[in-house]
PDB file of C-alpha atoms and ligand atoms in Angstrom:
ATOM      1  CA  MET A 891     -16.301 -24.423  42.866  1.00 55.00           C
ATOM      2  CA  THR A 892     -19.873 -22.830  42.456  1.00 61.00           C
ATOM      3  CA  GLY A 893     -22.173 -23.173  39.532  1.00 60.00           C
ATOM      4  CA  ILE A 894     -21.453 -20.255  37.983  1.00 56.00           C
ATOM      5  CA  LYS A 895     -17.709 -20.749  38.300  1.00 61.00           C
ATOM      6  CA  ILE A 896     -17.992 -24.229  36.976  1.00 57.00           C
ATOM      7  CA  GLN A 897     -20.183 -22.889  34.028  1.00 56.00           C
ATOM      8  CA  LYS A 898     -17.520 -20.040  33.095  1.00 54.00           C
ATOM      9  CA  GLN A 899     -14.760 -22.776  33.212  1.00 59.00           C
ATOM     10  CA  LYS A 900     -16.803 -24.950  30.905  1.00 54.00           C
ATOM     11  CA  PHE A 901     -17.163 -21.937  28.394  1.00 46.00           C
ATOM     12  CA  LEU A 902     -13.473 -21.207  28.620  1.00 51.00           C
ATOM     13  CA  ASN A 903     -12.507 -24.755  27.896  1.00 53.00           C
ATOM     14  CA  GLN A 904     -14.884 -24.511  24.852  1.00 47.00           C
ATOM     15  CA  VAL A 905     -13.260 -21.340  23.638  1.00 46.00           C
ATOM     16  CA  ILE A 906      -9.664 -22.659  24.021  1.00 45.00           C
ATOM     17  CA  LYS A 907     -10.659 -26.013  22.337  1.00 46.00           C
ATOM     18  CA  MET A 908     -12.171 -23.945  19.398  1.00 43.00           C
ATOM     19  CA  LYS A 909      -8.862 -21.936  19.343  1.00 46.00           C
ATOM     20  CA  SER A 910      -6.764 -25.071  19.000  1.00 40.00           C
ATOM     21  CA  THR A 911      -8.711 -26.505  16.327  1.00 46.00           C
ATOM     22  CA  LYS A 912      -8.355 -23.345  14.190  1.00 57.00           C
ATOM     23  CA  LYS A 913      -7.012 -23.660  10.656  1.00 68.00           C
ATOM     24  CA  ASP A 914      -4.147 -21.691   9.652  1.00 81.00           C
ATOM     25  CA  THR A 915      -4.306 -19.104   6.796  1.00 84.00           C
ATOM     26  CA  LYS A 916      -2.814 -21.328   4.003  1.00 87.00           C
ATOM     27  CA  GLU A 917      -5.118 -24.271   4.811  1.00 86.00           C
ATOM     28  CA  TRP A 918      -8.157 -21.776   4.998  1.00 86.00           C
ATOM     29  CA  PHE A 919      -7.579 -20.730   1.471  1.00 91.00           C
ATOM     30  CA  LYS A 920      -6.691 -24.040   0.123  1.00 92.00           C
ATOM     31  CA  GLU A 921     -10.179 -24.934   1.033  1.00 90.00           C
ATOM     32  CA  TRP A 922     -11.980 -21.772  -0.178  1.00 91.00           C
ATOM     33  CA  ALA A 923      -9.860 -21.283  -3.399  1.00 93.00           C
ATOM     34  CA  ASN A 924     -12.329 -23.296  -5.568  1.00 95.00           C
ATOM     35  CA  GLU A 925     -15.371 -21.339  -4.221  1.00 94.00           C
ATOM     36  CA  TYR A 926     -13.624 -17.845  -3.785  1.00 94.00           C
ATOM     37  CA  ASP A 927     -14.894 -16.347  -7.370  1.00 96.00           C
ATOM     38  CA  ASP A 928     -18.314 -17.647  -6.631  1.00 93.00           C
ATOM     39  CA  THR A 929     -18.624 -16.246  -2.904  1.00 93.00           C
ATOM     40  CA  LEU A 930     -16.622 -13.031  -2.138  1.00 93.00           C
ATOM     41  CA  GLY A 931     -16.049 -12.520  -5.807  1.00 95.00           C
ATOM     42  CA  LYS A 932     -19.824 -12.114  -6.221  1.00 92.00           C
ATOM     43  CA  ILE A 933     -20.381  -9.567  -3.730  1.00 92.00           C
ATOM     44  CA  LYS A 934     -20.612  -6.122  -5.113  1.00 92.00           C
ATOM     45  CA  ARG A 935     -19.048  -4.451  -2.089  1.00 92.00           C
ATOM     46  CA  HIS A 936     -15.988  -6.472  -2.723  1.00 95.00           C
ATOM     47  CA  HIS A 937     -15.658  -4.968  -6.488  1.00 96.00           C
ATOM     48  CA  HIS A 938     -16.497  -1.448  -5.388  1.00 96.00           C
ATOM     49  CA  LEU A 939     -13.279  -1.920  -2.916  1.00 97.00           C
ATOM     50  CA  LEU A 940     -11.093  -3.264  -5.775  1.00 98.00           C
ATOM     51  CA  ASN A 941     -12.275  -0.459  -7.942  1.00 98.00           C
ATOM     52  CA  LEU A 942     -11.574   2.424  -5.322  1.00 98.00           C
ATOM     53  CA  VAL A 943      -8.032   0.694  -4.933  1.00 98.00           C
ATOM     54  CA  VAL A 944      -7.405   0.821  -8.642  1.00 98.00           C
ATOM     55  CA  LYS A 945      -8.676   4.586  -8.779  1.00 98.00           C
ATOM     56  CA  LEU A 946      -6.957   5.827  -5.817  1.00 98.00           C
ATOM     57  CA  SER A 947      -3.468   4.206  -7.149  1.00 98.00           C
ATOM     58  CA  ASN A 948      -3.573   6.610 -10.221  1.00 98.00           C
ATOM     59  CA  VAL A 949      -1.992   3.938 -12.230  1.00 98.00           C
ATOM     60  CA  LYS A 950      -0.737   4.854 -15.538  1.00 98.00           C
ATOM     61  CA  LYS A 951       0.522   2.985 -18.780  1.00 97.00           C
ATOM     62  CA  ASN A 952       3.915   0.685 -18.182  1.00 97.00           C
ATOM     63  CA  GLN A 953       3.919   1.496 -14.343  1.00 98.00           C
ATOM     64  CA  LYS A 954       5.102  -1.457 -12.312  1.00 98.00           C
ATOM     65  CA  VAL A 955       2.517  -2.702  -9.747  1.00 98.00           C
ATOM     66  CA  LEU A 956       2.877  -5.292  -7.015  1.00 98.00           C
ATOM     67  CA  ASP A 957      -0.249  -7.179  -5.961  1.00 98.00           C
ATOM     68  CA  VAL A 958       0.410  -8.466  -2.531  1.00 98.00           C
ATOM     69  CA  GLY A 959      -1.996 -11.446  -1.733  1.00 97.00           C
ATOM     70  CA  CYS A 960      -3.312 -11.469  -5.455  1.00 98.00           C
ATOM     71  CA  GLY A 961      -5.396 -14.677  -4.840  1.00 98.00           C
ATOM     72  CA  THR A 962      -7.389 -15.594  -7.735  1.00 98.00           C
ATOM     73  CA  GLY A 963      -6.436 -12.138  -9.556  1.00 98.00           C
ATOM     74  CA  LEU A 964      -9.662 -10.105  -9.122  1.00 98.00           C
ATOM     75  CA  LEU A 965      -7.389  -7.096  -8.238  1.00 98.00           C
ATOM     76  CA  SER A 966      -4.512  -7.456 -10.880  1.00 98.00           C
ATOM     77  CA  LEU A 967      -7.100  -7.856 -13.611  1.00 98.00           C
ATOM     78  CA  LYS A 968      -8.942  -4.517 -12.645  1.00 98.00           C
ATOM     79  CA  PHE A 969      -5.550  -2.776 -12.635  1.00 98.00           C
ATOM     80  CA  LEU A 970      -5.039  -4.159 -16.294  1.00 98.00           C
ATOM     81  CA  GLU A 971      -8.616  -2.990 -17.343  1.00 97.00           C
ATOM     82  CA  LYS A 972      -7.466   0.471 -16.211  1.00 98.00           C
ATOM     83  CA  ALA A 973      -4.209   0.772 -17.808  1.00 98.00           C
ATOM     84  CA  ASP A 974      -1.605  -1.470 -19.666  1.00 97.00           C
ATOM     85  CA  CYS A 975       0.740  -1.595 -16.635  1.00 98.00           C
ATOM     86  CA  PHE A 976       3.039  -4.578 -15.655  1.00 98.00           C
ATOM     87  CA  ILE A 977       1.755  -6.771 -12.716  1.00 98.00           C
ATOM     88  CA  THR A 978       3.627  -8.894 -10.281  1.00 98.00           C
ATOM     89  CA  GLY A 979       1.168 -10.959  -8.330  1.00 98.00           C
ATOM     90  CA  ILE A 980       2.337 -12.892  -5.146  1.00 97.00           C
ATOM     91  CA  ASP A 981       0.368 -15.267  -2.840  1.00 96.00           C
ATOM     92  CA  SER A 982       1.185 -17.709  -0.097  1.00 94.00           C
ATOM     93  CA  SER A 983      -1.460 -20.151  -1.383  1.00 94.00           C
ATOM     94  CA  LEU A 984      -0.690 -22.314  -4.204  1.00 95.00           C
ATOM     95  CA  GLU A 985      -4.303 -23.027  -4.944  1.00 96.00           C
ATOM     96  CA  MET A 986      -5.326 -19.499  -4.984  1.00 96.00           C
ATOM     97  CA  LEU A 987      -2.472 -18.660  -7.302  1.00 96.00           C
ATOM     98  CA  SER A 988      -3.238 -21.469  -9.515  1.00 96.00           C
ATOM     99  CA  LEU A 989      -6.603 -20.053 -10.401  1.00 97.00           C
ATOM    100  CA  PHE A 990      -5.213 -16.907 -11.263  1.00 97.00           C
ATOM    101  CA  ILE A 991      -2.468 -18.576 -13.331  1.00 96.00           C
ATOM    102  CA  GLU A 992      -5.318 -20.317 -15.186  1.00 97.00           C
ATOM    103  CA  LYS A 993      -6.902 -16.995 -16.188  1.00 97.00           C
ATOM    104  CA  ILE A 994      -3.353 -15.426 -16.974  1.00 97.00           C
ATOM    105  CA  ASN A 995      -3.058 -18.417 -19.549  1.00 96.00           C
ATOM    106  CA  LYS A 996      -6.466 -18.077 -20.695  1.00 97.00           C
ATOM    107  CA  LEU A 997      -6.483 -14.402 -21.356  1.00 97.00           C
ATOM    108  CA  SER A 998      -2.991 -14.492 -22.831  1.00 96.00           C
ATOM    109  CA  LEU A 999      -1.698 -12.066 -20.251  1.00 96.00           C
ATOM    110  CA  SER A1000       1.684 -13.443 -19.495  1.00 95.00           C
ATOM    111  CA  ASP A1001       3.466 -10.515 -21.058  1.00 96.00           C
ATOM    112  CA  ARG A1002       1.883  -8.399 -18.685  1.00 97.00           C
ATOM    113  CA  ILE A1003       1.519 -10.558 -15.407  1.00 97.00           C
ATOM    114  CA  VAL A1004       4.231 -12.346 -13.459  1.00 97.00           C
ATOM    115  CA  TYR A1005       3.575 -14.450 -10.137  1.00 95.00           C
ATOM    116  CA  LYS A1006       5.322 -15.762  -7.349  1.00 94.00           C
ATOM    117  CA  LEU A1007       4.416 -18.137  -4.646  1.00 95.00           C
ATOM    118  CA  GLU A1008       5.635 -15.934  -1.783  1.00 93.00           C
ATOM    119  CA  ASP A1009       4.546 -14.735   1.643  1.00 93.00           C
ATOM    120  CA  ALA A1010       3.873 -11.332   1.886  1.00 94.00           C
ATOM    121  CA  GLY A1011       6.077 -11.370   5.048  1.00 91.00           C
ATOM    122  CA  SER A1012       9.186 -11.581   2.954  1.00 91.00           C
ATOM    123  CA  LEU A1013       8.717  -9.443   0.082  1.00 94.00           C
ATOM    124  CA  ASN A1014      12.038 -10.233  -1.541  1.00 92.00           C
ATOM    125  CA  PHE A1015      12.313  -7.399  -4.232  1.00 96.00           C
ATOM    126  CA  LYS A1016      14.950  -4.818  -4.671  1.00 96.00           C
ATOM    127  CA  LYS A1017      14.790  -1.307  -3.354  1.00 97.00           C
ATOM    128  CA  ASN A1018      12.803   1.292  -5.379  1.00 97.00           C
ATOM    129  CA  SER A1019      11.128  -1.616  -7.742  1.00 97.00           C
ATOM    130  CA  PHE A1020       7.582  -0.535  -7.932  1.00 98.00           C
ATOM    131  CA  ASP A1021       5.506   2.546  -8.729  1.00 98.00           C
ATOM    132  CA  ILE A1022       2.359   0.893  -7.047  1.00 98.00           C
ATOM    133  CA  VAL A1023       2.239  -1.675  -4.186  1.00 98.00           C
ATOM    134  CA  ALA A1024      -1.420  -2.553  -3.632  1.00 98.00           C
ATOM    135  CA  SER A1025      -3.195  -5.070  -1.530  1.00 98.00           C
ATOM    136  CA  THR A1026      -6.813  -6.002  -0.654  1.00 98.00           C
ATOM    137  CA  VAL A1027      -8.035  -7.940   2.318  1.00 95.00           C
ATOM    138  CA  THR A1028      -4.829  -9.685   2.915  1.00 95.00           C
ATOM    139  CA  LEU A1029      -2.467  -7.645   5.037  1.00 94.00           C
ATOM    140  CA  HIS A1030      -4.744  -8.230   8.163  1.00 90.00           C
ATOM    141  CA  HIS A1031      -3.719 -11.851   8.046  1.00 88.00           C
ATOM    142  CA  LEU A1032      -0.009 -10.933   8.963  1.00 89.00           C
ATOM    143  CA  LYS A1033       1.148 -10.884  12.378  1.00 84.00           C
ATOM    144  CA  ASN A1034       3.804  -8.481  11.991  1.00 89.00           C
ATOM    145  CA  LYS A1035       2.315  -5.641  10.040  1.00 93.00           C
ATOM    146  CA  TYR A1036       4.800  -2.901  10.780  1.00 94.00           C
ATOM    147  CA  SER A1037       7.790  -4.999   9.347  1.00 95.00           C
ATOM    148  CA  THR A1038       5.611  -5.553   6.283  1.00 96.00           C
ATOM    149  CA  ILE A1039       4.852  -1.875   5.850  1.00 97.00           C
ATOM    150  CA  LYS A1040       8.633  -0.924   6.043  1.00 97.00           C
ATOM    151  CA  LYS A1041       9.447  -3.567   3.334  1.00 97.00           C
ATOM    152  CA  ILE A1042       6.780  -2.105   1.151  1.00 98.00           C
ATOM    153  CA  HIS A1043       8.243   1.556   1.655  1.00 98.00           C
ATOM    154  CA  ASN A1044      11.612   0.097   0.896  1.00 98.00           C
ATOM    155  CA  ILE A1045      10.488  -1.414  -2.535  1.00 98.00           C
ATOM    156  CA  LEU A1046       8.490   1.366  -3.843  1.00 98.00           C
ATOM    157  CA  LYS A1047      10.047   4.017  -6.145  1.00 98.00           C
ATOM    158  CA  PRO A1048      10.244   7.752  -4.262  1.00 97.00           C
ATOM    159  CA  GLY A1049       6.688   9.219  -5.132  1.00 97.00           C
ATOM    160  CA  GLY A1050       5.434   5.454  -5.465  1.00 98.00           C
ATOM    161  CA  ARG A1051       2.108   4.709  -3.902  1.00 98.00           C
ATOM    162  CA  PHE A1052       1.023   1.819  -1.520  1.00 98.00           C
ATOM    163  CA  VAL A1053      -2.758   1.287  -1.593  1.00 98.00           C
ATOM    164  CA  LEU A1054      -4.522  -0.855   1.009  1.00 98.00           C
ATOM    165  CA  GLY A1055      -7.982  -1.756   0.785  1.00 98.00           C
ATOM    166  CA  ASP A1056      -9.110  -3.613   3.875  1.00 95.00           C
ATOM    167  CA  ILE A1057     -11.517  -3.955   6.743  1.00 92.00           C
ATOM    168  CA  ASP A1058     -11.629  -1.224   9.253  1.00 93.00           C
ATOM    169  CA  MET A1059     -12.032  -3.627  12.334  1.00 89.00           C
ATOM    170  CA  ASP A1060      -9.948  -3.741  15.334  1.00 86.00           C
ATOM    171  CA  THR A1061     -10.177  -7.348  16.519  1.00 86.00           C
ATOM    172  CA  THR A1062      -7.734  -7.161  19.243  1.00 83.00           C
ATOM    173  CA  GLY A1063      -8.797  -7.915  22.982  1.00 84.00           C
ATOM    174  CA  ARG A1064     -10.131 -10.617  24.869  1.00 85.00           C
ATOM    175  CA  ILE A1065     -12.055 -13.192  23.088  1.00 87.00           C
ATOM    176  CA  THR A1066     -14.466 -13.660  26.024  1.00 89.00           C
ATOM    177  CA  ASP A1067     -14.957  -9.616  26.157  1.00 91.00           C
ATOM    178  CA  PRO A1068     -18.481  -9.408  25.120  1.00 92.00           C
ATOM    179  CA  LYS A1069     -18.064  -5.640  24.194  1.00 92.00           C
ATOM    180  CA  ARG A1070     -15.367  -6.872  21.566  1.00 90.00           C
ATOM    181  CA  LEU A1071     -17.857  -9.548  20.233  1.00 91.00           C
ATOM    182  CA  LEU A1072     -20.764  -6.922  19.930  1.00 92.00           C
ATOM    183  CA  ARG A1073     -18.530  -4.575  18.182  1.00 89.00           C
ATOM    184  CA  MET A1074     -17.726  -7.128  15.713  1.00 89.00           C
ATOM    185  CA  LEU A1075     -21.041  -8.306  15.178  1.00 92.00           C
ATOM    186  CA  GLU A1076     -22.146  -4.916  14.130  1.00 89.00           C
ATOM    187  CA  TRP A1077     -19.904  -5.168  11.318  1.00 87.00           C
ATOM    188  CA  LEU A1078     -20.659  -8.821  10.574  1.00 90.00           C
ATOM    189  CA  LYS A1079     -24.337  -8.699  10.322  1.00 91.00           C
ATOM    190  CA  GLU A1080     -24.113  -6.180   7.399  1.00 88.00           C
ATOM    191  CA  GLU A1081     -21.299  -8.500   5.740  1.00 88.00           C
ATOM    192  CA  PHE A1082     -23.779 -11.564   6.257  1.00 92.00           C
ATOM    193  CA  ALA A1083     -26.797  -9.813   4.872  1.00 92.00           C
ATOM    194  CA  LEU A1084     -24.883  -8.838   1.617  1.00 89.00           C
ATOM    195  CA  ALA A1085     -23.427 -12.194   1.245  1.00 91.00           C
ATOM    196  CA  LEU A1086     -26.827 -13.923   1.420  1.00 93.00           C
ATOM    197  CA  ASN A1087     -28.362 -11.399  -0.763  1.00 92.00           C
ATOM    198  CA  GLU A1088     -25.926 -11.119  -3.684  1.00 90.00           C
ATOM    199  CA  GLY A1089     -23.938 -14.709  -3.520  1.00 89.00           C
ATOM    200  CA  GLY A1090     -26.797 -16.960  -1.862  1.00 92.00           C
ATOM    201  CA  VAL A1091     -26.402 -19.428   0.561  1.00 93.00           C
ATOM    202  CA  GLU A1092     -22.754 -20.432  -0.315  1.00 91.00           C
ATOM    203  CA  ALA A1093     -21.478 -17.160  -0.059  1.00 91.00           C
ATOM    204  CA  PHE A1094     -23.298 -16.464   3.158  1.00 93.00           C
ATOM    205  CA  SER A1095     -21.991 -19.684   4.612  1.00 93.00           C
ATOM    206  CA  ARG A1096     -18.509 -18.872   3.587  1.00 90.00           C
ATOM    207  CA  MET A1097     -18.825 -15.290   5.077  1.00 89.00           C
ATOM    208  CA  TYR A1098     -20.164 -16.637   8.199  1.00 91.00           C
ATOM    209  CA  ASP A1099     -17.258 -19.102   8.734  1.00 89.00           C
ATOM    210  CA  ASN A1100     -14.782 -16.235   7.840  1.00 87.00           C
ATOM    211  CA  GLY A1101     -16.679 -14.041  10.582  1.00 88.00           C
ATOM    212  CA  LYS A1102     -16.127 -16.812  13.287  1.00 87.00           C
ATOM    213  CA  LYS A1103     -12.741 -17.049  12.337  1.00 85.00           C
ATOM    214  CA  HIS A1104     -12.166 -13.324  13.085  1.00 85.00           C
ATOM    215  CA  ILE A1105     -14.232 -13.545  15.997  1.00 87.00           C
ATOM    216  CA  LEU A1106     -12.246 -16.408  17.549  1.00 85.00           C
ATOM    217  CA  ASN A1107      -8.604 -15.064  16.475  1.00 76.00           C
ATOM    218  CA  ASP A1108      -8.041 -13.002  19.539  1.00 58.00           C
ATOM    219  CA  GLY A1109      -6.728 -10.107  17.994  1.00 52.00           C
ATOM    220  CA  GLU A1110      -4.240 -11.994  15.595  1.00 58.00           C
ATOM    221  CA  TYR A1111      -5.552 -10.395  12.469  1.00 73.00           C
ATOM    222  CA  CYS A1112      -7.251  -7.121  12.110  1.00 87.00           C
ATOM    223  CA  ILE A1113      -6.448  -3.844  13.060  1.00 90.00           C
ATOM    224  CA  GLY A1114      -8.345  -0.335  12.184  1.00 92.00           C
ATOM    225  CA  PHE A1115      -7.263   2.007   9.757  1.00 95.00           C
ATOM    226  CA  LYS A1116      -6.252   4.547  12.326  1.00 95.00           C
ATOM    227  CA  GLN A1117      -3.500   2.045  13.230  1.00 95.00           C
ATOM    228  CA  TRP A1118      -2.637   1.308   9.590  1.00 96.00           C
ATOM    229  CA  LYS A1119      -2.285   5.104   9.235  1.00 96.00           C
ATOM    230  CA  GLU A1120      -0.154   5.492  12.128  1.00 96.00           C
ATOM    231  CA  LEU A1121       2.247   2.578  11.024  1.00 96.00           C
ATOM    232  CA  CYS A1122       2.747   4.065   7.647  1.00 97.00           C
ATOM    233  CA  LYS A1123       3.463   7.694   9.432  1.00 95.00           C
ATOM    234  CA  ARG A1124       6.158   5.896  11.477  1.00 95.00           C
ATOM    235  CA  THR A1125       7.527   4.381   8.257  1.00 95.00           C
ATOM    236  CA  GLU A1126       7.947   7.913   6.819  1.00 88.00           C
ATOM    237  CA  PHE A1127       5.603   7.860   4.141  1.00 96.00           C
ATOM    238  CA  ARG A1128       5.252  11.535   2.911  1.00 94.00           C
ATOM    239  CA  LYS A1129       1.354  11.703   2.761  1.00 96.00           C
ATOM    240  CA  VAL A1130      -1.103   9.179   4.140  1.00 97.00           C
ATOM    241  CA  THR A1131      -4.780   9.448   3.543  1.00 98.00           C
ATOM    242  CA  VAL A1132      -7.878   7.384   4.202  1.00 97.00           C
ATOM    243  CA  LYS A1133     -11.186   7.071   2.133  1.00 97.00           C
ATOM    244  CA  SER A1134     -14.216   5.146   3.054  1.00 94.00           C
ATOM    245  CA  LEU A1135     -16.197   2.969   0.718  1.00 92.00           C
ATOM    246  CA  PRO A1136     -19.333   4.776  -0.004  1.00 88.00           C
ATOM    247  CA  ASP A1137     -22.315   3.295   1.788  1.00 80.00           C
ATOM    248  CA  PHE A1138     -20.207   0.842   3.499  1.00 84.00           C
ATOM    249  CA  LYS A1139     -17.935   2.415   6.418  1.00 83.00           C
ATOM    250  CA  TRP A1140     -16.352  -0.791   7.552  1.00 88.00           C
ATOM    251  CA  PHE A1141     -14.214  -0.950   4.458  1.00 94.00           C
ATOM    252  CA  LYS A1142     -11.595   1.593   3.671  1.00 97.00           C
ATOM    253  CA  VAL A1143      -8.849   2.313   1.354  1.00 98.00           C
ATOM    254  CA  LEU A1144      -5.573   4.117   2.540  1.00 98.00           C
ATOM    255  CA  VAL A1145      -2.950   5.711   0.172  1.00 98.00           C
ATOM    256  CA  ALA A1146       0.526   6.420   1.495  1.00 98.00           C
ATOM    257  CA  ILE A1147       2.975   8.138  -0.948  1.00 98.00           C
ATOM    258  CA  LYS A1148       6.660   7.624  -0.570  1.00 97.00           C
TER     259      LYS A1148
HETATM  260  C1  SAM B1813      -9.348 -12.651   0.782  1.00 63.07           C
HETATM  261  S1  SAM B1813      -7.952 -13.186  -0.312  1.00 63.07           S
HETATM  262  C2  SAM B1813      -7.958 -11.566  -1.231  1.00 63.07           C
HETATM  263  C3  SAM B1813      -7.538 -11.967  -2.596  1.00 63.07           C
HETATM  264  C4  SAM B1813      -7.593 -10.641  -3.594  1.00 63.07           C
HETATM  265  N1  SAM B1813      -6.693  -9.766  -3.298  1.00 63.07           N
HETATM  266  C5  SAM B1813      -8.692  -9.984  -3.540  1.00 63.07           C
HETATM  267  O1  SAM B1813      -9.126  -8.996  -3.227  1.00 63.07           O
HETATM  268  O2  SAM B1813      -9.704 -10.639  -4.262  1.00 63.07           O
HETATM  269  C6  SAM B1813      -6.624 -12.990   0.649  1.00 63.07           C
HETATM  270  C7  SAM B1813      -5.493 -13.709  -0.107  1.00 63.07           C
HETATM  271  O3  SAM B1813      -4.119 -13.297   0.658  1.00 63.07           O
HETATM  272  C8  SAM B1813      -3.533 -14.449   0.829  1.00 63.07           C
HETATM  273  N2  SAM B1813      -2.580 -14.351   1.814  1.00 63.07           N
HETATM  274  C9  SAM B1813      -2.876 -14.607   2.938  1.00 63.07           C
HETATM  275  N3  SAM B1813      -1.997 -14.273   3.878  1.00 63.07           N
HETATM  276  C10 SAM B1813      -0.683 -14.227   3.014  1.00 63.07           C
HETATM  277  C11 SAM B1813       0.664 -13.999   3.174  1.00 63.07           C
HETATM  278  N4  SAM B1813       0.889 -13.946   4.594  1.00 63.07           N
HETATM  279  N5  SAM B1813       1.280 -13.933   2.357  1.00 63.07           N
HETATM  280  C12 SAM B1813       0.910 -13.953   1.026  1.00 63.07           C
HETATM  281  N6  SAM B1813      -0.395 -14.151   0.695  1.00 63.07           N
HETATM  282  C13 SAM B1813      -1.253 -14.425   2.032  1.00 63.07           C
HETATM  283  C14 SAM B1813      -4.539 -15.603   0.660  1.00 63.07           C
HETATM  284  O4  SAM B1813      -3.716 -16.892   0.043  1.00 63.07           O
HETATM  285  C15 SAM B1813      -5.569 -15.028  -0.492  1.00 63.07           C
HETATM  286  O5  SAM B1813      -5.137 -15.407  -1.688  1.00 63.07           O
END
């Protein structure tokens, strides 16, 4: 083998090693849970995303809302600030959900919020159960996105809204493709700068780790909003619209009406 070939092989072996030591999503959030509200929860851009999701959901008093990947409850609590609705929060991480449960008890909200430790891939609810199904920065973790969208369509009432707030970033492609890396770094540099500025070193360090996880994931996670929109149309949602977060084009909110 020539020197260049040996070097390339060494690099590929390193990438494979990094991939094989990657943590699965549950482990990831188990470690992050206690710092979540002090890291992502401190970044204004995240709150702007949650606010836009609530606004575009058009939530009304007594409506039933499902929060998929509710985590520590940042989105659910914003729904309740907007209207006296009924929330069901599901999350696959016991550690994230436990922090939400503490808040529910502290704020005496158990008549308004129920929670379930459940995977978003199963969505075990009856047909036509919810007025709104909302999800923020969660569904990109799912491998079978189309199957989940079909389930969301099924559990929404006719006229109900699916509201998705997430990263508009397509991470598909080869890990070793430099174009893919550059495309992602363009987004990540803004994300890292915001985190450092608004949440300090702790937030920066967490978002830096998240970025690395996405880069090394080889397309397991994120798809762009063009693809989300197509999946919703294929699922026969009546109307699908996408809005960018003002001043932060990498984050978008999709509204699909059943
Ligand atoms: C980045 S946090 C977002 C939490 C909250 N929605 C917010 O915007 O602050 C992602 C959440 O999705 C949850 N999650 C990831 N994969 C999931 C899955 N397959 N099913 C259910 N929850 C999942 C994680 O445990 C975590 O609480």
